[in-house]
Amino acid sequence: MSSVRLVVLLALLTVLFAFFVQTLLGNVSKDLGAQYDAVNIALSDDKGAIDRLVNFLKFRTVSNSDMLQSHAQNPEQFRLAHKHLHQSYPSVWKQLNVEVIAEHSLLIQWQGRDMSLKPVLFVSHIDVVPATEGVSSEWSKPPFGGEIFDNFIYGRGAMDLKFMVIALLEAVTELLKSGWTRPERTLYLAFGHDEEVGGDRGAGAMASLLASRGVTLDFVVDEGGPILVDGLPLLLRTPIQIALVGTAEKGFNSVIANVSGKGGHAMAPPTDHSTVPASMSALVLSVDQHPPATHLVPPVTHFMKALAPACPNPVLRFVLSHCENRFLGYLLAKLLARSSANTAAVVRTTVGVTRMNAGTADNVLPDTGAVLFNFRLLPGHSLNYPLQYLQKHLSGKVKLQQAGGQKARKATPVSSPFNEQFDIVARAIYETVHPEQGIVVAPHLMTGASDSRHYLDITANGVYRFFPLFMNLTAGDVSRVHGIDERIKVDDFLQAIKVYIRMIQLACGDRNVSSGTDIGQT
């Protein structure tokens, strides 16, 4: 019997045993935040907050890597956006220390009472990706119009990520109004201006500045996982909502395969599949048919174990809670790899062909060509992994080289989901978000990148990538991010402010404060 069949057989036997074991262990838990009481938060100016976001969306703060000096496509738009924030939040500019960094980024410091405590940093960004305007636009509302329709706020940045900038400033303003004039520990807000093109000019500059000042952060909260309002019904078979807290980001590396061969006149091409385009196609096909192996690693295992108590199926609940078992993990990784592109991306290093170039004329067979492979690396895979993987697929005259462009980087370290810092993020969610169907907070692996990676070297206790953006996967909300008709529901935006108020209180106030306190204007 082959080793693969043996592993599958042992896994199936384990699952069968699990059915009897888990049946004895009890039923599904819906109220996973039961240890926390609801915290009621009253906002003082709902309409004003909405108006301030709507107007902020009107600024065309597009970042562009071709603008080498600043990455700001239109610097004047960034200056106007800064002016809007200053005028909208006078108490923040008056009572906190606000610095403009690298011309277009903002670093805001709220000095704490206890200088011995490490500060906490909340990260967001002012810049957005481009959006087509005018008659050729497919948007139902102008992308930089900041319009409200049917209880949704439309505009580029409504989801990624201007809403977070405004929600954080609203949260700080509400805390100032309530008499919370000085936190126990220092709070930083860092709003970059070029996150969408790597963040080197903005977040990179702010991280370097903090490092030069000797700042060591307790932990960082950045954009990342949203709240999935329709949950993951295919996995859990239940509509429970899931708040995803990213505890790691996959790595990034691009490799170019340079293919060479015999060129010639196109009137009589070879019949032995030896042309450069044929060799390129064979390489791409080989990679496509034999992707990197699947692995179930943290934080994906942390994600599975967090979901287990919410799973009503006793067998699946056992499998999820014991996903670190070699046999069950192997089986689960294989199943996830075949379920969808999104689930496959968290159980393997992915590789995608993003560019292919060959030929200079219609009647000439090319003698050189190039294929660019982009890898997104799982935690634990080195920067050499792409070269080692591609080497197994090469035949003929092919040479591999590191691509230029974005700097290669390994996956970030996995932040702990078992420490005080993660608990602060989770507690703020459980205390302020109370859907009827219940909610579970789960660590997860981010397949994209955020500005938070620039602050890793000055952070002591982890980076947690979460923003209170309520997304419905079934309704296609994911496609609106960087897509057409980007929007946020008015009520969800107001709820995000409340989540941040509570999170800032827990992170920068007395961490022993009791739960269940009403928070309003005092």
Tab-separated table of C-alpha atoms in Angstrom, residues 58-503:
chain	number	residue	atom	x	y	z
A	58	LYS	CA	-13.943	63.240	-2.452
A	59	PHE	CA	-10.162	63.730	-2.427
A	60	ARG	CA	-8.311	61.875	-5.188
A	61	THR	CA	-5.471	60.694	-2.990
A	62	VAL	CA	-4.153	58.135	-5.466
A	63	SER	CA	-0.680	56.696	-4.872
A	64	ASN	CA	1.549	55.944	-7.840
A	65	SER	CA	4.943	54.227	-7.738
A	66	ASP	CA	5.957	56.072	-10.927
A	67	MET	CA	6.061	59.280	-8.879
A	68	LEU	CA	9.472	58.377	-7.524
A	69	GLN	CA	9.941	61.220	-5.054
A	70	SER	CA	6.746	60.901	-3.031
A	71	HIS	CA	4.482	58.226	-4.595
A	72	ALA	CA	1.699	60.838	-4.572
A	73	GLN	CA	0.056	61.129	-7.984
A	74	ASN	CA	-1.420	64.523	-7.144
A	75	PRO	CA	0.294	66.070	-4.094
A	76	GLU	CA	-2.274	68.854	-3.889
A	77	GLN	CA	-5.055	66.323	-3.260
A	78	PHE	CA	-3.144	64.958	-0.273
A	79	ARG	CA	-2.638	68.462	1.098
A	80	LEU	CA	-6.345	69.170	0.761
A	81	ALA	CA	-7.158	65.875	2.479
A	82	HIS	CA	-4.884	66.857	5.389
A	83	LYS	CA	-6.626	70.213	5.603
A	84	HIS	CA	-10.018	68.477	5.730
A	85	LEU	CA	-8.866	66.240	8.593
A	86	HIS	CA	-7.415	69.199	10.502
A	87	GLN	CA	-10.626	71.191	10.154
A	88	SER	CA	-12.813	68.182	10.974
A	89	TYR	CA	-10.934	67.146	14.114
A	90	PRO	CA	-9.686	70.329	15.788
A	91	SER	CA	-9.480	68.707	19.238
A	92	VAL	CA	-7.104	66.029	17.890
A	93	TRP	CA	-4.833	68.627	16.289
A	94	LYS	CA	-4.964	70.782	19.431
A	95	GLN	CA	-4.548	68.196	22.188
A	96	LEU	CA	-2.429	65.550	20.460
A	97	ASN	CA	0.893	65.838	18.668
A	98	VAL	CA	0.346	65.689	14.886
A	99	GLU	CA	3.322	65.448	12.520
A	100	VAL	CA	3.380	65.427	8.735
A	101	ILE	CA	5.938	62.835	7.642
A	102	ALA	CA	7.411	62.535	4.146
A	103	GLU	CA	5.092	65.365	3.007
A	104	HIS	CA	1.896	63.336	2.859
A	105	SER	CA	1.718	60.867	5.780
A	106	LEU	CA	0.441	61.666	9.273
A	107	LEU	CA	1.872	60.460	12.584
A	108	ILE	CA	-0.289	61.309	15.595
A	109	GLN	CA	0.852	60.797	19.191
A	110	TRP	CA	-1.442	60.776	22.219
A	111	GLN	CA	0.967	60.899	25.127
A	112	GLY	CA	0.167	58.489	27.948
A	113	ARG	CA	0.553	59.031	31.680
A	114	ASP	CA	2.873	56.086	32.325
A	115	MET	CA	6.038	56.485	30.265
A	116	SER	CA	7.255	53.039	31.337
A	117	LEU	CA	4.501	51.341	29.319
A	118	LYS	CA	5.166	50.502	25.685
A	119	PRO	CA	2.937	52.454	23.245
A	120	VAL	CA	0.285	50.940	20.988
A	121	LEU	CA	0.077	51.788	17.287
A	122	PHE	CA	-3.008	51.821	15.064
A	123	VAL	CA	-2.164	51.918	11.349
A	124	SER	CA	-4.259	53.029	8.373
A	125	HIS	CA	-3.625	54.803	5.081
A	126	ILE	CA	-4.885	57.850	3.235
A	127	ASP	CA	-4.056	56.731	-0.289
A	128	VAL	CA	-6.327	54.779	-2.627
A	129	VAL	CA	-6.001	52.912	-5.894
A	130	PRO	CA	-7.157	54.595	-9.130
A	131	ALA	CA	-10.766	54.483	-10.309
A	132	THR	CA	-12.097	55.120	-13.806
A	133	GLU	CA	-14.197	58.274	-14.011
A	134	GLY	CA	-16.445	59.825	-16.626
A	135	VAL	CA	-18.490	58.225	-19.370
A	136	SER	CA	-16.299	55.105	-19.522
A	137	SER	CA	-16.754	54.395	-15.821
A	138	GLU	CA	-18.872	51.405	-14.759
A	139	TRP	CA	-19.520	52.881	-11.314
A	140	SER	CA	-23.160	53.601	-10.498
A	141	LYS	CA	-21.990	56.581	-8.423
A	142	PRO	CA	-18.959	58.800	-9.070
A	143	PRO	CA	-15.914	57.084	-7.471
A	144	PHE	CA	-14.780	60.354	-5.907
A	145	GLY	CA	-18.243	61.779	-5.352
A	146	GLY	CA	-18.759	60.622	-1.791
A	147	GLU	CA	-22.457	59.939	-2.291
A	148	ILE	CA	-24.944	58.178	-0.024
A	149	PHE	CA	-27.551	55.961	-1.633
A	150	ASP	CA	-29.829	53.346	-0.049
A	151	ASN	CA	-27.950	53.595	3.282
A	152	PHE	CA	-24.553	52.968	1.630
A	153	ILE	CA	-21.661	55.442	1.354
A	154	TYR	CA	-20.067	55.128	-2.092
A	155	GLY	CA	-16.549	56.130	-3.041
A	156	ARG	CA	-13.012	54.926	-3.590
A	157	GLY	CA	-11.623	54.325	-0.115
A	158	ALA	CA	-14.991	53.599	1.498
A	159	MET	CA	-13.690	50.095	2.223
A	160	ASP	CA	-9.941	50.425	1.604
A	161	LEU	CA	-9.131	52.340	3.710
A	162	LYS	CA	-10.322	55.894	4.269
A	163	PHE	CA	-13.198	54.710	6.437
A	164	MET	CA	-10.639	53.423	8.962
A	165	VAL	CA	-8.811	56.780	9.075
A	166	ILE	CA	-12.066	58.564	9.866
A	167	ALA	CA	-13.288	55.885	12.291
A	168	LEU	CA	-10.059	56.125	14.314
A	169	LEU	CA	-10.160	59.931	14.435
A	170	GLU	CA	-13.837	59.818	15.418
A	171	ALA	CA	-12.981	57.318	18.175
A	172	VAL	CA	-10.229	59.533	19.586
A	173	THR	CA	-12.505	62.588	19.409
A	174	GLU	CA	-15.282	60.746	21.278
A	175	LEU	CA	-12.824	59.697	23.980
A	176	LEU	CA	-11.594	63.279	24.347
A	177	LYS	CA	-15.174	64.510	24.665
A	178	SER	CA	-15.945	61.889	27.309
A	179	GLY	CA	-13.176	63.212	29.541
A	180	TRP	CA	-10.636	60.532	28.645
A	181	THR	CA	-8.107	63.278	28.073
A	182	ARG	CA	-4.967	61.247	28.665
A	183	PRO	CA	-4.598	57.486	28.241
A	184	GLU	CA	-2.617	55.279	30.586
A	185	ARG	CA	-0.144	54.377	27.840
A	186	THR	CA	0.797	56.295	24.702
A	187	LEU	CA	-1.267	55.802	21.561
A	188	TYR	CA	0.097	56.349	18.049
A	189	LEU	CA	-1.948	56.674	14.876
A	190	ALA	CA	0.032	56.287	11.650
A	191	PHE	CA	-1.725	57.167	8.400
A	192	GLY	CA	0.487	56.336	5.427
A	193	HIS	CA	0.151	57.847	1.971
A	194	ASP	CA	1.501	55.069	-0.278
A	195	GLU	CA	0.369	51.745	1.184
A	196	GLU	CA	-1.147	50.712	-2.128
A	197	VAL	CA	2.310	50.810	-3.764
A	198	GLY	CA	4.339	49.270	-0.945
A	199	GLY	CA	4.381	51.918	1.776
A	200	ASP	CA	8.120	52.628	1.611
A	201	ARG	CA	7.760	56.419	1.525
A	202	GLY	CA	5.023	56.646	4.157
A	203	ALA	CA	4.940	53.803	6.686
A	204	GLY	CA	8.587	53.068	6.014
A	205	ALA	CA	9.551	56.644	6.904
A	206	MET	CA	7.354	56.714	10.016
A	207	ALA	CA	8.747	53.391	11.251
A	208	SER	CA	12.295	54.655	10.769
A	209	LEU	CA	11.467	57.856	12.639
A	210	LEU	CA	9.992	55.962	15.603
A	211	ALA	CA	13.018	53.670	15.660
A	212	SER	CA	15.371	56.660	15.688
A	213	ARG	CA	13.479	57.987	18.719
A	214	GLY	CA	13.971	54.723	20.558
A	215	VAL	CA	10.280	53.755	20.459
A	216	THR	CA	9.413	50.105	21.052
A	217	LEU	CA	5.747	49.360	20.479
A	218	ASP	CA	3.705	46.968	22.590
A	219	PHE	CA	1.630	45.845	19.602
A	220	VAL	CA	0.209	47.080	16.313
A	221	VAL	CA	-3.335	47.044	14.905
A	222	ASP	CA	-3.567	47.470	11.138
A	223	GLU	CA	-6.031	46.697	8.381
A	224	GLY	CA	-6.504	43.023	7.660
A	225	GLY	CA	-9.317	40.612	8.272
A	226	PRO	CA	-12.926	41.868	8.154
A	227	ILE	CA	-16.055	40.568	9.866
A	228	LEU	CA	-17.704	37.996	7.603
A	229	VAL	CA	-21.401	38.583	8.205
A	230	ASP	CA	-22.393	35.439	6.334
A	231	GLY	CA	-19.669	33.397	7.999
A	232	LEU	CA	-18.199	30.376	6.256
A	233	PRO	CA	-21.252	28.183	5.686
A	234	LEU	CA	-19.398	25.707	3.450
A	235	LEU	CA	-17.006	24.931	6.288
A	236	LEU	CA	-19.082	25.398	9.418
A	237	ARG	CA	-22.611	24.712	8.102
A	238	THR	CA	-23.798	27.546	10.335
A	239	PRO	CA	-24.368	31.293	9.727
A	240	ILE	CA	-22.265	32.421	12.719
A	241	GLN	CA	-20.300	35.580	11.896
A	242	ILE	CA	-16.488	35.383	11.849
A	243	ALA	CA	-14.126	38.225	12.754
A	244	LEU	CA	-10.780	37.500	11.135
A	245	VAL	CA	-7.664	38.806	12.873
A	246	GLY	CA	-4.587	38.429	10.702
A	247	THR	CA	-1.623	37.225	12.743
A	248	ALA	CA	0.731	36.808	9.783
A	249	GLU	CA	1.163	37.788	6.135
A	250	LYS	CA	2.433	35.543	3.383
A	251	GLY	CA	5.779	36.342	1.816
A	252	PHE	CA	6.429	37.664	-1.685
A	253	ASN	CA	8.967	36.729	-4.329
A	254	SER	CA	9.067	36.972	-8.104
A	255	VAL	CA	11.362	34.920	-10.315
A	256	ILE	CA	12.010	35.280	-14.055
A	257	ALA	CA	12.610	32.223	-16.207
A	258	ASN	CA	14.683	33.271	-19.233
A	259	VAL	CA	14.178	30.818	-22.079
A	260	SER	CA	16.490	30.660	-25.094
A	261	GLY	CA	16.439	28.611	-28.270
A	262	LYS	CA	16.848	28.663	-32.012
A	263	GLY	CA	14.993	31.393	-33.813
A	264	GLY	CA	14.362	31.714	-37.525
A	265	HIS	CA	11.813	32.570	-40.159
A	266	ALA	CA	8.189	32.013	-39.234
A	267	MET	CA	7.378	30.502	-42.650
A	268	ALA	CA	8.746	27.089	-41.575
A	269	PRO	CA	8.517	26.638	-37.796
A	270	PRO	CA	9.965	23.462	-36.194
A	271	THR	CA	7.619	20.526	-35.685
A	272	ASP	CA	9.377	19.103	-32.601
A	273	HIS	CA	7.995	21.635	-30.059
A	274	SER	CA	11.462	23.170	-29.681
A	275	THR	CA	10.557	26.816	-30.231
A	276	VAL	CA	11.002	29.268	-27.412
A	277	PRO	CA	7.229	29.865	-27.086
A	278	ALA	CA	6.667	26.074	-26.916
A	279	SER	CA	9.289	25.745	-24.176
A	280	MET	CA	7.692	28.627	-22.278
A	281	SER	CA	4.263	27.024	-22.596
A	282	ALA	CA	5.574	23.649	-21.413
A	283	LEU	CA	7.113	25.276	-18.340
A	284	VAL	CA	3.918	27.152	-17.481
A	285	LEU	CA	1.808	24.020	-17.994
A	286	SER	CA	4.104	21.957	-15.771
A	287	VAL	CA	3.881	24.512	-12.973
A	288	ASP	CA	0.118	24.772	-13.357
A	289	GLN	CA	-0.365	21.006	-13.185
A	290	HIS	CA	2.042	20.458	-10.287
A	291	PRO	CA	1.583	23.323	-7.793
A	292	PRO	CA	3.584	23.510	-4.555
A	293	ALA	CA	2.716	20.949	-1.911
A	294	THR	CA	0.049	21.685	0.676
A	295	HIS	CA	0.925	22.322	4.325
A	296	LEU	CA	-1.248	23.186	7.302
A	297	VAL	CA	0.818	25.622	9.367
A	298	PRO	CA	0.148	28.359	11.924
A	299	PRO	CA	-1.757	30.631	11.815
A	300	VAL	CA	-4.061	28.446	9.693
A	301	THR	CA	-4.075	25.792	12.416
A	302	HIS	CA	-4.944	28.520	14.941
A	303	PHE	CA	-7.821	29.537	12.665
A	304	MET	CA	-9.168	25.991	12.485
A	305	LYS	CA	-9.000	25.470	16.241
A	306	ALA	CA	-10.754	28.790	16.887
A	307	LEU	CA	-13.636	27.789	14.605
A	308	ALA	CA	-14.015	24.312	16.073
A	309	PRO	CA	-16.341	25.250	18.995
A	310	ALA	CA	-18.736	26.892	16.516
A	311	CYS	CA	-18.989	23.880	14.219
A	312	PRO	CA	-22.240	21.913	14.691
A	313	ASN	CA	-20.968	18.786	12.921
A	314	PRO	CA	-19.305	16.621	15.605
A	315	VAL	CA	-16.890	14.919	13.216
A	316	LEU	CA	-15.768	18.152	11.571
A	317	ARG	CA	-15.582	19.826	14.979
A	318	PHE	CA	-13.171	17.137	16.118
A	319	VAL	CA	-11.111	17.407	12.925
A	320	LEU	CA	-10.828	21.192	13.271
A	321	SER	CA	-9.891	21.048	16.940
A	322	HIS	CA	-7.242	18.398	16.203
A	323	CYS	CA	-5.966	19.836	12.915
A	324	GLU	CA	-2.387	19.766	14.214
A	325	ASN	CA	-2.568	15.976	14.123
A	326	ARG	CA	-0.387	14.816	11.222
A	327	PHE	CA	-3.035	12.676	9.572
A	328	LEU	CA	-5.981	15.002	10.072
A	329	GLY	CA	-3.902	17.995	9.021
A	330	TYR	CA	-2.847	16.247	5.835
A	331	LEU	CA	-6.435	15.403	4.947
A	332	LEU	CA	-7.743	18.871	5.820
A	333	ALA	CA	-5.038	20.609	3.761
A	334	LYS	CA	-5.883	18.466	0.740
A	335	LEU	CA	-9.578	19.244	1.081
A	336	LEU	CA	-8.961	22.987	1.404
A	337	ALA	CA	-6.639	22.988	-1.592
A	338	ARG	CA	-9.442	21.588	-3.741
A	339	SER	CA	-12.271	23.721	-2.335
A	340	SER	CA	-11.489	27.134	-3.836
A	341	ALA	CA	-8.673	29.435	-4.862
A	342	ASN	CA	-9.013	31.376	-1.596
A	343	THR	CA	-8.762	28.306	0.633
A	344	ALA	CA	-5.938	26.854	-1.461
A	345	ALA	CA	-3.959	30.051	-0.906
A	346	VAL	CA	-3.751	29.466	2.862
A	347	VAL	CA	-2.478	25.887	2.656
A	348	ARG	CA	0.266	26.256	0.067
A	349	THR	CA	2.789	28.659	-1.330
A	350	THR	CA	1.055	29.867	-4.464
A	351	VAL	CA	2.658	30.587	-7.814
A	352	GLY	CA	1.077	32.578	-10.597
A	353	VAL	CA	2.308	33.636	-14.028
A	354	THR	CA	1.972	37.406	-14.250
A	355	ARG	CA	4.012	38.194	-17.396
A	356	MET	CA	5.171	36.443	-20.570
A	357	ASN	CA	7.311	38.121	-23.214
A	358	ALA	CA	8.749	36.813	-26.480
A	359	GLY	CA	9.176	37.949	-30.069
A	360	THR	CA	9.851	41.204	-31.885
A	361	ALA	CA	8.183	40.772	-35.271
A	362	ASP	CA	5.270	38.960	-36.890
A	363	ASN	CA	7.465	36.889	-39.222
A	364	VAL	CA	10.352	36.017	-36.871
A	365	LEU	CA	10.495	33.093	-34.461
A	366	PRO	CA	11.869	34.463	-31.178
A	367	ASP	CA	15.168	33.120	-29.890
A	368	THR	CA	14.566	34.400	-26.347
A	369	GLY	CA	11.600	34.737	-24.043
A	370	ALA	CA	10.804	35.334	-20.406
A	371	VAL	CA	8.161	34.179	-17.951
A	372	LEU	CA	7.624	35.922	-14.621
A	373	PHE	CA	6.392	33.747	-11.758
A	374	ASN	CA	5.020	35.460	-8.663
A	375	PHE	CA	5.149	33.440	-5.432
A	376	ARG	CA	3.264	34.106	-2.208
A	377	LEU	CA	5.192	32.232	0.457
A	378	LEU	CA	3.747	30.307	3.376
A	379	PRO	CA	5.280	30.905	6.812
A	380	GLY	CA	8.333	28.683	7.031
A	381	HIS	CA	9.306	28.867	3.355
A	382	SER	CA	12.581	30.636	2.559
A	383	LEU	CA	13.236	33.087	-0.264
A	384	ASN	CA	15.095	30.277	-2.045
A	385	TYR	CA	11.993	28.097	-2.183
A	386	PRO	CA	10.768	29.511	-5.547
A	387	LEU	CA	14.103	28.741	-7.214
A	388	GLN	CA	14.166	25.230	-5.757
A	389	TYR	CA	10.590	24.608	-6.843
A	390	LEU	CA	11.022	25.909	-10.402
A	391	GLN	CA	14.260	23.989	-10.876
A	392	LYS	CA	12.235	20.761	-10.841
A	393	HIS	CA	10.180	21.949	-13.833
A	394	LEU	CA	12.977	23.128	-16.099
A	395	SER	CA	14.028	21.536	-19.369
A	396	GLY	CA	16.066	22.934	-22.225
A	397	LYS	CA	17.892	26.223	-22.125
A	398	VAL	CA	16.299	28.016	-19.178
A	399	LYS	CA	17.988	30.254	-16.627
A	400	LEU	CA	16.332	31.589	-13.505
A	401	GLN	CA	16.917	35.034	-12.045
A	402	GLN	CA	15.457	37.127	-9.270
A	403	ALA	CA	12.987	39.675	-10.637
A	404	GLY	CA	13.251	43.377	-9.904
A	405	GLY	CA	10.337	45.500	-8.743
A	406	GLN	CA	8.978	44.776	-5.282
A	407	LYS	CA	11.572	43.574	-2.824
A	408	ALA	CA	11.342	39.876	-1.998
A	409	ARG	CA	10.303	39.131	1.565
A	410	LYS	CA	9.578	36.076	3.653
A	411	ALA	CA	6.272	35.622	5.427
A	412	THR	CA	6.037	37.716	8.559
A	413	PRO	CA	6.461	36.125	11.979
A	414	VAL	CA	3.235	34.638	13.340
A	415	SER	CA	1.896	36.776	16.187
A	416	SER	CA	0.514	34.863	19.123
A	417	PRO	CA	-3.263	34.420	19.405
A	418	PHE	CA	-2.828	33.428	23.052
A	419	ASN	CA	-1.447	36.617	24.599
A	420	GLU	CA	-2.904	39.713	26.234
A	421	GLN	CA	-2.600	41.744	23.053
A	422	PHE	CA	-4.714	39.393	20.929
A	423	ASP	CA	-7.225	39.190	23.772
A	424	ILE	CA	-7.606	42.983	23.701
A	425	VAL	CA	-8.542	42.915	20.012
A	426	ALA	CA	-10.893	39.946	20.481
A	427	ARG	CA	-12.502	41.408	23.598
A	428	ALA	CA	-13.236	44.730	21.882
A	429	ILE	CA	-15.016	42.821	19.112
A	430	TYR	CA	-16.996	40.568	21.447
A	431	GLU	CA	-18.070	43.487	23.641
A	432	THR	CA	-19.291	45.728	20.817
A	433	VAL	CA	-20.529	43.399	18.048
A	434	HIS	CA	-23.542	41.273	18.985
A	435	PRO	CA	-25.164	39.601	15.954
A	436	GLU	CA	-28.133	37.364	16.659
A	437	GLN	CA	-26.440	34.358	15.079
A	438	GLY	CA	-23.330	34.812	17.240
A	439	ILE	CA	-19.746	35.672	16.363
A	440	VAL	CA	-16.356	34.014	16.667
A	441	VAL	CA	-12.988	35.805	16.574
A	442	ALA	CA	-10.368	33.762	14.737
A	443	PRO	CA	-6.715	34.339	13.839
A	444	HIS	CA	-5.923	33.881	10.162
A	445	LEU	CA	-3.234	34.115	7.507
A	446	MET	CA	-3.336	37.162	5.261
A	447	THR	CA	-2.517	36.440	1.642
A	448	GLY	CA	-1.908	40.123	0.882
A	449	ALA	CA	0.371	42.723	2.456
A	450	SER	CA	-0.178	45.764	4.681
A	451	ASP	CA	1.835	48.690	6.033
A	452	SER	CA	2.222	46.855	9.340
A	453	ARG	CA	5.270	44.957	8.082
A	454	HIS	CA	7.271	48.185	8.231
A	455	TYR	CA	6.803	48.279	12.020
A	456	LEU	CA	7.749	44.663	12.782
A	457	ASP	CA	11.280	45.478	13.927
A	458	ILE	CA	10.087	47.918	16.596
A	459	THR	CA	7.160	45.837	17.884
A	460	ALA	CA	7.501	43.658	20.977
A	461	ASN	CA	4.264	41.680	21.247
A	462	GLY	CA	2.750	41.171	17.841
A	463	VAL	CA	0.921	42.697	14.907
A	464	TYR	CA	-2.835	42.138	14.619
A	465	ARG	CA	-4.408	42.872	11.274
A	466	PHE	CA	-8.127	43.536	11.709
A	467	PHE	CA	-10.550	46.237	10.715
A	468	PRO	CA	-14.264	46.346	11.607
A	469	LEU	CA	-15.417	46.161	8.008
A	470	PHE	CA	-18.564	44.072	7.707
A	471	MET	CA	-18.366	42.018	4.507
A	472	ASN	CA	-20.826	39.618	2.893
A	473	LEU	CA	-18.965	37.077	0.769
A	474	THR	CA	-22.184	35.742	-0.742
A	475	ALA	CA	-23.152	39.223	-1.939
A	476	GLY	CA	-19.745	39.732	-3.582
A	477	ASP	CA	-18.450	42.454	-1.270
A	478	VAL	CA	-14.845	41.315	-1.767
A	479	SER	CA	-14.962	42.306	-5.444
A	480	ARG	CA	-15.791	45.894	-4.471
A	481	VAL	CA	-12.396	46.364	-2.777
A	482	HIS	CA	-10.239	47.989	-5.491
A	483	GLY	CA	-13.227	47.339	-7.762
A	484	ILE	CA	-16.395	48.978	-8.981
A	485	ASP	CA	-18.918	50.585	-6.607
A	486	GLU	CA	-16.771	50.413	-3.478
A	487	ARG	CA	-19.091	51.192	-0.588
A	488	ILE	CA	-19.741	50.824	3.130
A	489	LYS	CA	-23.065	50.633	4.911
A	490	VAL	CA	-23.747	53.703	7.055
A	491	ASP	CA	-24.600	51.642	10.144
A	492	ASP	CA	-21.466	49.524	9.710
A	493	PHE	CA	-19.282	52.626	9.584
A	494	LEU	CA	-20.803	53.914	12.828
A	495	GLN	CA	-20.307	50.490	14.398
A	496	ALA	CA	-16.632	50.573	13.384
A	497	ILE	CA	-16.170	53.766	15.403
A	498	LYS	CA	-17.570	52.013	18.475
A	499	VAL	CA	-15.256	49.031	18.007
A	500	TYR	CA	-12.238	51.345	17.859
A	501	ILE	CA	-13.362	53.319	20.904
A	502	ARG	CA	-13.452	50.140	22.938
A	503	MET	CA	-10.222	48.785	21.466
